[in-house]
C-alpha cells in the first residue's frame, strides 16, 4: 500500500506507535469487564419464599421457620418459588425432616396446598452482598428479566456498530473514540445508580453502544498507524488486553461483592480514558481518503517528530502525498455505505462469508461466556479459567496465522470449537467437570477465532468502507 511508504518514512514502528498502541489497549482491558459484567451483577443467589407474616413474632429458629413454610424439591433443597398456604406445624414433630427430597405429607397422602411467594423472597447472600436479582426480585415469574437485561445490552452493541461505524467513516475515528469513552463512563455510572430495572436496561443499552464504538475505532486507529508486517503481532497484543481484562474482572468482582460498586469500578476509569483520548492523532490514512491532505501531512510530521525523524517528516508535502496516493484518493471520491459491500460479486461473497464467520463466532462465544452459573462451578474460578485459556489459544492462532495464513487458521478455530460444543451436548448434566473442560476448550478456540476475525476483516476491506462490515 502506498500509504505504507509514507509511514515507513516517518517511522512505522517507533516510539509513537508503541505509546499509541499501549494507550489504545488500556480501555480494552475494561471492555471485557462490561461485556461479561452480567455474570456477576445478575448472578442468581439461592432463594426461597419468605415466611408468612403471622410468623414474624414467633420464637422459631430460621431453620424451623423454613421447614414449616417452604416444601423441599427432589434433591432436598427448599423450593425457590412456592411455599405452603399455611404453616405446617406438624413437621416440627417429625425430627425436622421431610424425607430425602420428598415431603412426608405427600407420602402420607395429605393434600398440602401450595402458593407463590406472596410475601417476597429470602436470599442467601453468602457469595455476594447484592445483585440486581436480589434488589429487584427478578426470580420465578420474573426470571426471564435477567436474560432481557443481557439482550438489551447486546442490542446496544448491535445498534452501536451500525451508528458508530457509519459516523466514524464520516467524521473520523478520533472524535468517535472520544464520544464512545464518555458514553461508556456516563452510562456505566448511571447503571450503578439506577433505582429500577427499566433504568438499568436503558443505561446498559448505552454501555453496549459505547462498547461497539470503542472496539471499532480502537481497532481502526491501531491498524491504520502500523505497517502490515506487524499487524499480526499487534493484533495479538490487543487481543491479550481483552484476555487480561477477563482476569481483572474476576479479581475485582471477588473483592467487590456489591453489584453497584462493581459496576462503578469498571466504569469510572473511562473518564480517564476519555481524557487520554484527546492525545490521539486522527488516522492520516482516513484523512487522505476524506480529502483532508493538509491535516494528514500535519499528523505525519508530528509522528515523524515524535519518532525522532523530523527531517524525513519535513520532506512530506501535498505533492508527495498526492503522487504516492493517487489511486487511494481517487477511490475515496463519493460516498459509501453498507450497500457498497454487496454491489460487486467479489465484495458480496466476501461480506457474506465474513458475516457468517462473525455471527457463528460471536453466537457461540457469548453463549459460553455470559452465563457461568450454568456450569455449577464457582463463578470466580470459572471466570479465571475462561480468561486464562485465551493465553495459549491466542499464541497458537498467532503462530498459525503467520505460517499457514488467515483462512486456514480461521477455519480450524471454528471447526474445533464446533466439535467441542457438539460433544458437550452428549455429556450428562451431572458430569460438570467434563462439561466444563469441553466448554473451556471450545471457548479458547472461539477466542482464537475472534483474534483472526478482527485482523482478517481489517485487511480484506478498503479503509473507506471498513466499518460497514465490522
XYZ file of C-alpha atoms in Angstrom:
470
model
C 0.000 0.000 0.000
C 1.266 3.463 -0.918
C 0.498 4.887 2.482
C 2.847 2.305 3.956
C 5.755 4.015 2.217
C 4.928 7.304 3.912
C 4.534 5.513 7.225
C 7.984 3.969 6.855
C 9.403 7.405 6.131
C 8.122 8.892 9.423
C 8.792 5.712 11.427
C 6.347 2.846 11.270
C 7.360 1.072 14.484
C 8.811 3.886 16.562
C 8.037 5.431 19.918
C 4.791 6.906 18.637
C 3.377 3.520 17.620
C 4.427 1.923 20.922
C 2.753 4.625 23.008
C -0.201 4.837 20.627
C -0.979 1.111 20.802
C -0.368 0.968 24.566
C -2.813 3.771 25.314
C -5.425 2.388 22.942
C -5.194 -1.041 24.591
C -5.938 0.341 28.066
C -9.731 0.692 27.551
C -9.780 -2.799 26.036
C -8.875 -4.135 29.493
C -12.234 -2.964 30.823
C -14.240 -3.662 27.682
C -14.119 -7.302 28.747
C -15.463 -6.312 32.155
C -18.545 -4.659 30.654
C -19.085 -7.485 28.191
C -19.097 -10.120 30.948
C -20.416 -7.988 33.804
C -23.768 -9.771 33.713
C -22.160 -12.911 35.167
C -21.674 -11.104 38.472
C -24.185 -8.267 38.712
C -27.005 -10.607 37.668
C -25.887 -13.743 39.498
C -28.882 -15.610 40.911
C -28.356 -16.327 44.636
C -30.089 -19.264 46.340
C -33.541 -18.093 47.387
C -36.864 -19.247 48.787
C -40.174 -17.733 49.819
C -40.405 -15.515 52.880
C -42.327 -16.886 55.821
C -45.940 -15.913 56.410
C -46.325 -12.535 58.096
C -48.010 -14.094 61.143
C -44.767 -15.958 61.881
C -42.679 -12.818 62.250
C -43.205 -12.721 66.012
C -42.717 -16.431 66.588
C -39.850 -17.826 68.649
C -38.868 -20.338 65.997
C -35.323 -20.560 64.673
C -34.754 -19.695 60.989
C -34.315 -23.388 60.194
C -37.620 -24.306 61.858
C -39.440 -21.459 60.151
C -38.098 -22.585 56.783
C -39.142 -26.183 57.490
C -42.805 -25.396 58.153
C -43.045 -22.734 55.438
C -41.294 -23.994 52.312
C -41.507 -27.515 50.798
C -38.403 -29.239 49.533
C -37.550 -30.191 45.969
C -36.394 -33.568 44.657
C -32.848 -33.148 45.979
C -33.870 -31.980 49.430
C -33.416 -28.225 48.968
C -36.083 -25.574 49.641
C -38.224 -24.862 46.618
C -37.497 -21.447 45.151
C -40.920 -20.310 44.005
C -43.509 -21.978 46.222
C -44.475 -22.166 49.878
C -47.225 -23.792 51.920
C -50.530 -21.961 52.019
C -50.458 -22.331 55.783
C -47.527 -23.222 58.088
C -47.142 -26.986 58.526
C -46.648 -27.081 62.300
C -46.794 -30.855 62.492
C -43.452 -31.067 60.631
C -41.714 -29.842 63.786
C -42.649 -33.125 65.478
C -41.090 -35.219 62.710
C -37.445 -34.596 63.550
C -37.387 -31.582 61.239
C -37.013 -33.773 58.157
C -39.269 -34.116 55.144
C -37.581 -37.248 53.905
C -34.990 -37.360 51.078
C -36.287 -34.594 48.945
C -39.933 -35.547 49.132
C -42.339 -34.009 51.617
C -43.596 -36.529 54.203
C -47.092 -35.115 53.963
C -47.145 -36.183 50.345
C -46.064 -39.686 51.367
C -48.861 -39.848 53.895
C -51.401 -38.778 51.305
C -52.170 -35.396 52.820
C -53.298 -32.679 50.448
C -50.973 -29.790 51.175
C -51.822 -26.535 49.406
C -49.020 -24.513 47.833
C -48.879 -20.910 46.724
C -46.447 -18.425 45.244
C -44.135 -16.200 47.250
C -46.737 -13.569 48.148
C -44.508 -12.023 50.837
C -41.323 -11.893 48.749
C -38.150 -13.927 48.940
C -35.233 -14.546 51.241
C -31.805 -14.686 49.586
C -28.673 -16.498 50.660
C -26.094 -13.749 50.069
C -23.078 -15.753 51.212
C -21.214 -15.216 47.932
C -22.421 -11.672 47.185
C -23.818 -8.772 49.147
C -26.285 -7.780 46.417
C -27.155 -8.350 42.757
C -29.832 -6.923 40.511
C -31.682 -10.204 41.077
C -31.920 -9.740 44.827
C -32.521 -5.979 44.648
C -35.447 -6.174 42.236
C -36.633 -9.761 42.893
C -36.030 -10.950 39.325
C -36.821 -14.566 40.157
C -39.591 -17.082 39.498
C -42.145 -15.377 37.224
C -39.654 -12.570 36.547
C -36.599 -14.751 35.982
C -36.655 -14.046 32.236
C -35.810 -10.417 33.051
C -32.222 -11.493 33.662
C -31.879 -12.561 30.028
C -33.771 -9.461 28.978
C -31.124 -7.253 30.580
C -28.370 -9.002 28.632
C -30.421 -8.914 25.426
C -30.891 -5.160 25.769
C -27.140 -4.741 26.260
C -26.335 -6.803 23.157
C -28.955 -4.796 21.276
C -26.943 -1.713 22.193
C -23.829 -3.402 20.822
C -25.633 -4.024 17.531
C -27.027 -0.500 17.239
C -23.659 0.964 18.254
C -21.892 -0.970 15.492
C -24.252 0.476 12.888
C -24.290 4.025 14.264
C -20.648 4.455 15.263
C -19.369 2.544 12.251
C -21.072 4.914 9.836
C -20.295 8.050 11.795
C -16.604 7.239 12.174
C -16.205 6.908 8.422
C -17.786 10.329 8.035
C -16.359 12.256 10.979
C -13.206 10.324 11.844
C -12.018 7.687 14.287
C -10.661 10.006 16.982
C -13.818 12.039 17.646
C -15.968 8.897 17.790
C -13.479 7.293 20.171
C -13.814 10.317 22.456
C -17.607 10.105 22.343
C -17.553 6.354 22.994
C -15.316 6.698 26.058
C -17.533 9.420 27.511
C -20.706 7.468 26.739
C -19.312 4.377 28.452
C -18.281 6.373 31.524
C -21.620 8.176 31.877
C -23.811 5.172 31.041
C -21.861 2.878 33.384
C -22.155 5.387 36.224
C -25.893 5.716 35.619
C -26.261 1.922 35.617
C -24.717 1.777 39.083
C -27.096 4.485 40.312
C -30.246 3.024 38.723
C -33.193 2.601 41.075
C -35.274 0.425 38.749
C -34.743 -2.384 36.297
C -36.090 -0.220 33.466
C -33.426 2.442 34.006
C -30.826 -0.302 34.377
C -31.709 -1.628 30.903
C -31.740 1.854 29.340
C -28.239 2.655 30.546
C -26.907 -0.826 29.791
C -28.080 -0.220 26.239
C -25.887 2.879 26.264
C -22.954 0.805 27.525
C -23.475 -1.634 24.667
C -23.426 1.161 22.108
C -20.283 2.605 23.663
C -18.560 -0.778 23.591
C -19.096 -1.050 19.830
C -17.775 2.456 19.296
C -14.713 1.700 21.401
C -13.971 -1.589 19.695
C -14.381 -0.363 16.133
C -12.468 2.888 16.494
C -9.724 1.456 18.683
C -9.053 -1.280 16.165
C -9.065 1.145 13.223
C -6.719 3.629 14.877
C -4.315 0.823 15.713
C -4.348 -0.808 12.273
C -4.112 2.449 10.326
C -0.987 3.651 12.130
C 1.095 0.462 11.912
C 2.671 -1.382 8.935
C 1.212 -4.608 7.609
C 4.191 -6.715 8.705
C 3.486 -6.197 12.429
C -0.306 -6.268 12.351
C -0.486 -9.895 13.419
C 1.656 -9.276 16.490
C -0.085 -6.025 17.413
C -3.490 -7.622 16.875
C -2.478 -10.387 19.260
C -1.324 -7.854 21.850
C -4.695 -6.126 21.598
C -6.410 -9.480 21.993
C -4.351 -10.215 25.082
C -5.536 -6.925 26.557
C -9.066 -8.312 26.397
C -7.841 -11.575 27.927
C -6.180 -9.780 30.830
C -9.390 -7.810 31.227
C -11.288 -11.036 31.875
C -8.861 -11.895 34.672
C -9.112 -8.368 36.080
C -12.910 -8.696 36.177
C -12.671 -11.895 38.224
C -10.365 -10.224 40.750
C -12.394 -7.010 41.020
C -15.672 -8.933 41.306
C -14.176 -11.151 44.021
C -13.396 -8.154 46.225
C -16.442 -6.046 45.309
C -19.459 -8.241 46.004
C -21.994 -5.399 45.652
C -23.157 -5.039 42.043
C -23.333 -1.233 42.212
C -19.750 -0.818 43.408
C -18.562 -3.388 40.879
C -20.264 -1.525 38.046
C -18.738 1.748 39.200
C -15.294 0.162 39.456
C -15.324 -0.889 35.787
C -16.962 2.353 34.559
C -15.145 5.221 36.304
C -11.787 4.554 34.563
C -13.408 5.513 31.268
C -13.463 9.141 32.420
C -9.659 8.881 32.500
C -9.613 7.140 29.103
C -11.744 9.996 27.758
C -9.095 12.495 28.798
C -6.292 10.346 27.379
C -8.118 10.092 24.048
C -7.551 13.799 23.366
C -3.879 12.949 22.749
C -4.570 10.523 19.904
C -3.836 11.547 16.329
C -6.529 11.088 13.723
C -5.705 8.427 11.151
C -3.765 10.095 8.336
C -4.918 7.330 6.029
C -8.553 8.271 6.752
C -7.761 11.973 6.367
C -6.342 11.348 2.894
C -9.382 9.280 1.922
C -11.623 12.077 3.242
C -9.882 14.721 1.127
C -8.106 16.379 4.042
C -4.476 16.104 2.883
C -3.266 19.157 4.840
C -4.305 17.645 8.172
C -2.871 14.282 7.107
C 0.513 15.876 6.431
C 0.392 17.720 9.738
C -0.214 14.454 11.606
C 2.524 12.636 9.695
C 5.003 15.363 10.579
C 4.023 15.148 14.245
C 4.597 11.395 14.185
C 7.962 11.881 12.480
C 8.970 14.407 15.139
C 7.841 12.057 17.923
C 9.835 9.208 16.383
C 12.950 11.358 16.018
C 12.660 11.692 12.238
C 11.929 15.381 11.917
C 13.973 15.812 8.709
C 12.184 12.933 6.974
C 8.834 14.333 8.051
C 9.587 17.788 6.681
C 10.059 16.290 3.219
C 6.400 15.308 3.046
C 4.223 17.830 1.226
C 0.952 17.926 -0.677
C 2.600 16.992 -3.967
C 4.339 13.937 -2.489
C 1.144 12.840 -0.789
C -0.934 13.164 -3.945
C 1.642 11.392 -6.110
C 2.029 8.471 -3.720
C -1.688 8.016 -3.007
C -3.308 8.876 -6.314
C -5.119 5.564 -6.538
C -6.398 5.625 -2.953
C -7.571 9.232 -3.220
C -9.435 8.517 -6.441
C -11.222 5.640 -4.730
C -12.319 7.912 -1.911
C -14.379 10.156 -4.196
C -18.082 9.837 -3.453
C -19.953 8.448 -0.500
C -20.012 4.872 0.715
C -22.489 2.873 2.740
C -23.201 -0.678 3.788
C -24.797 -1.261 0.372
C -21.366 -0.982 -1.243
C -20.452 -4.244 0.464
C -22.933 -6.048 -1.805
C -22.596 -4.233 -5.146
C -19.704 -6.224 -6.646
C -19.745 -10.058 -6.765
C -16.349 -10.492 -5.099
C -17.124 -7.999 -2.346
C -20.588 -9.501 -1.867
C -19.227 -13.035 -1.494
C -16.548 -11.862 0.927
C -19.082 -9.911 3.002
C -21.493 -12.838 3.286
C -18.715 -15.234 4.283
C -17.230 -12.883 6.867
C -20.660 -12.100 8.286
C -21.283 -15.819 8.762
C -17.908 -16.176 10.489
C -18.605 -13.219 12.797
C -22.095 -14.497 13.614
C -21.042 -18.058 14.408
C -18.033 -16.953 16.461
C -19.965 -14.353 18.470
C -23.027 -16.545 18.986
C -21.042 -19.462 20.366
C -18.543 -17.340 22.329
C -21.093 -15.309 24.239
C -23.329 -18.326 24.684
C -20.496 -19.942 26.649
C -19.099 -16.889 28.423
C -22.183 -14.985 29.553
C -23.860 -17.464 31.895
C -21.167 -19.027 34.055
C -23.579 -20.233 36.744
C -24.852 -22.987 34.457
C -21.575 -24.889 34.858
C -22.155 -25.462 38.569
C -18.638 -24.238 39.418
C -17.617 -21.211 41.492
C -18.156 -18.292 39.111
C -14.953 -16.513 40.159
C -12.899 -19.612 39.451
C -14.558 -20.343 36.118
C -14.087 -16.714 35.066
C -10.347 -17.013 35.728
C -10.189 -20.308 33.816
C -12.170 -18.915 30.891
C -9.847 -15.917 30.766
C -6.623 -17.908 31.158
C -7.437 -20.321 28.320
C -7.234 -17.420 25.882
C -3.497 -17.087 26.524
C -2.345 -20.342 24.861
C -5.172 -20.125 22.321
C -4.005 -16.754 21.024
C -0.373 -17.853 20.936
C -1.354 -20.786 18.743
C -3.529 -18.691 16.426
C -0.817 -16.042 16.069
C 1.753 -18.633 15.007
C -0.811 -20.266 12.761
C -1.759 -17.011 11.016
C 1.882 -16.177 10.422
C 2.878 -19.551 8.954
C -0.204 -21.096 7.338
C -2.322 -17.998 6.724
C -5.523 -16.373 7.904
C -8.089 -18.556 6.160
C -6.881 -21.982 7.383
C -6.450 -20.572 10.891
C -9.950 -19.105 10.912
C -11.483 -22.331 9.631
C -9.537 -24.525 12.041
C -10.548 -22.477 15.081
C -14.248 -22.616 14.210
C -14.203 -26.333 13.373
C -12.518 -27.272 16.661
C -14.913 -25.049 18.611
C -17.910 -26.622 16.892
C -16.699 -30.151 17.628
C -16.169 -29.489 21.354
C -19.566 -27.813 21.725
C -21.360 -30.658 19.942
C -19.596 -33.248 22.101
C -20.625 -31.264 25.162
C -24.271 -31.781 24.232
C -23.772 -35.529 24.673
C -22.209 -35.291 28.147
C -24.696 -35.864 31.021
C -25.531 -32.726 33.008
C -24.308 -34.359 36.227
C -20.726 -34.595 34.925
C -19.981 -30.927 35.467
C -16.180 -31.352 35.328
C -16.232 -32.920 31.866
C -18.732 -30.349 30.608
C -16.650 -27.503 31.979
C -13.430 -28.818 30.412
C -15.059 -29.121 26.995
C -16.555 -25.645 27.351
C -13.166 -24.185 28.270
C -11.562 -25.809 25.227
C -14.339 -24.548 22.974
C -14.104 -21.060 24.431
C -10.355 -20.991 23.762
C -10.918 -21.924 20.117
C -13.548 -19.207 19.779
C -11.246 -16.627 21.364
C -8.620 -17.558 18.770
C -11.249 -17.233 16.061
C -12.124 -13.741 17.307
C -8.477 -12.731 17.070
C -8.394 -13.867 13.485
C -11.751 -12.216 12.660
C -10.610 -8.741 13.643
C -7.358 -8.950 11.716
C -8.863 -10.667 8.690
C -11.725 -8.166 8.336
C -9.415 -5.201 8.675
C -7.107 -6.489 5.945
C -9.753 -7.561 3.442
C -11.726 -4.315 3.302
C -10.542 -0.945 1.988
C -10.225 1.845 4.529
C -13.137 3.891 3.230
C -15.758 1.168 3.891
C -14.029 -0.952 6.540
C -16.526 -0.003 9.262
C -19.516 -1.058 7.151
C -18.604 -4.705 7.726
C -17.180 -4.504 11.211
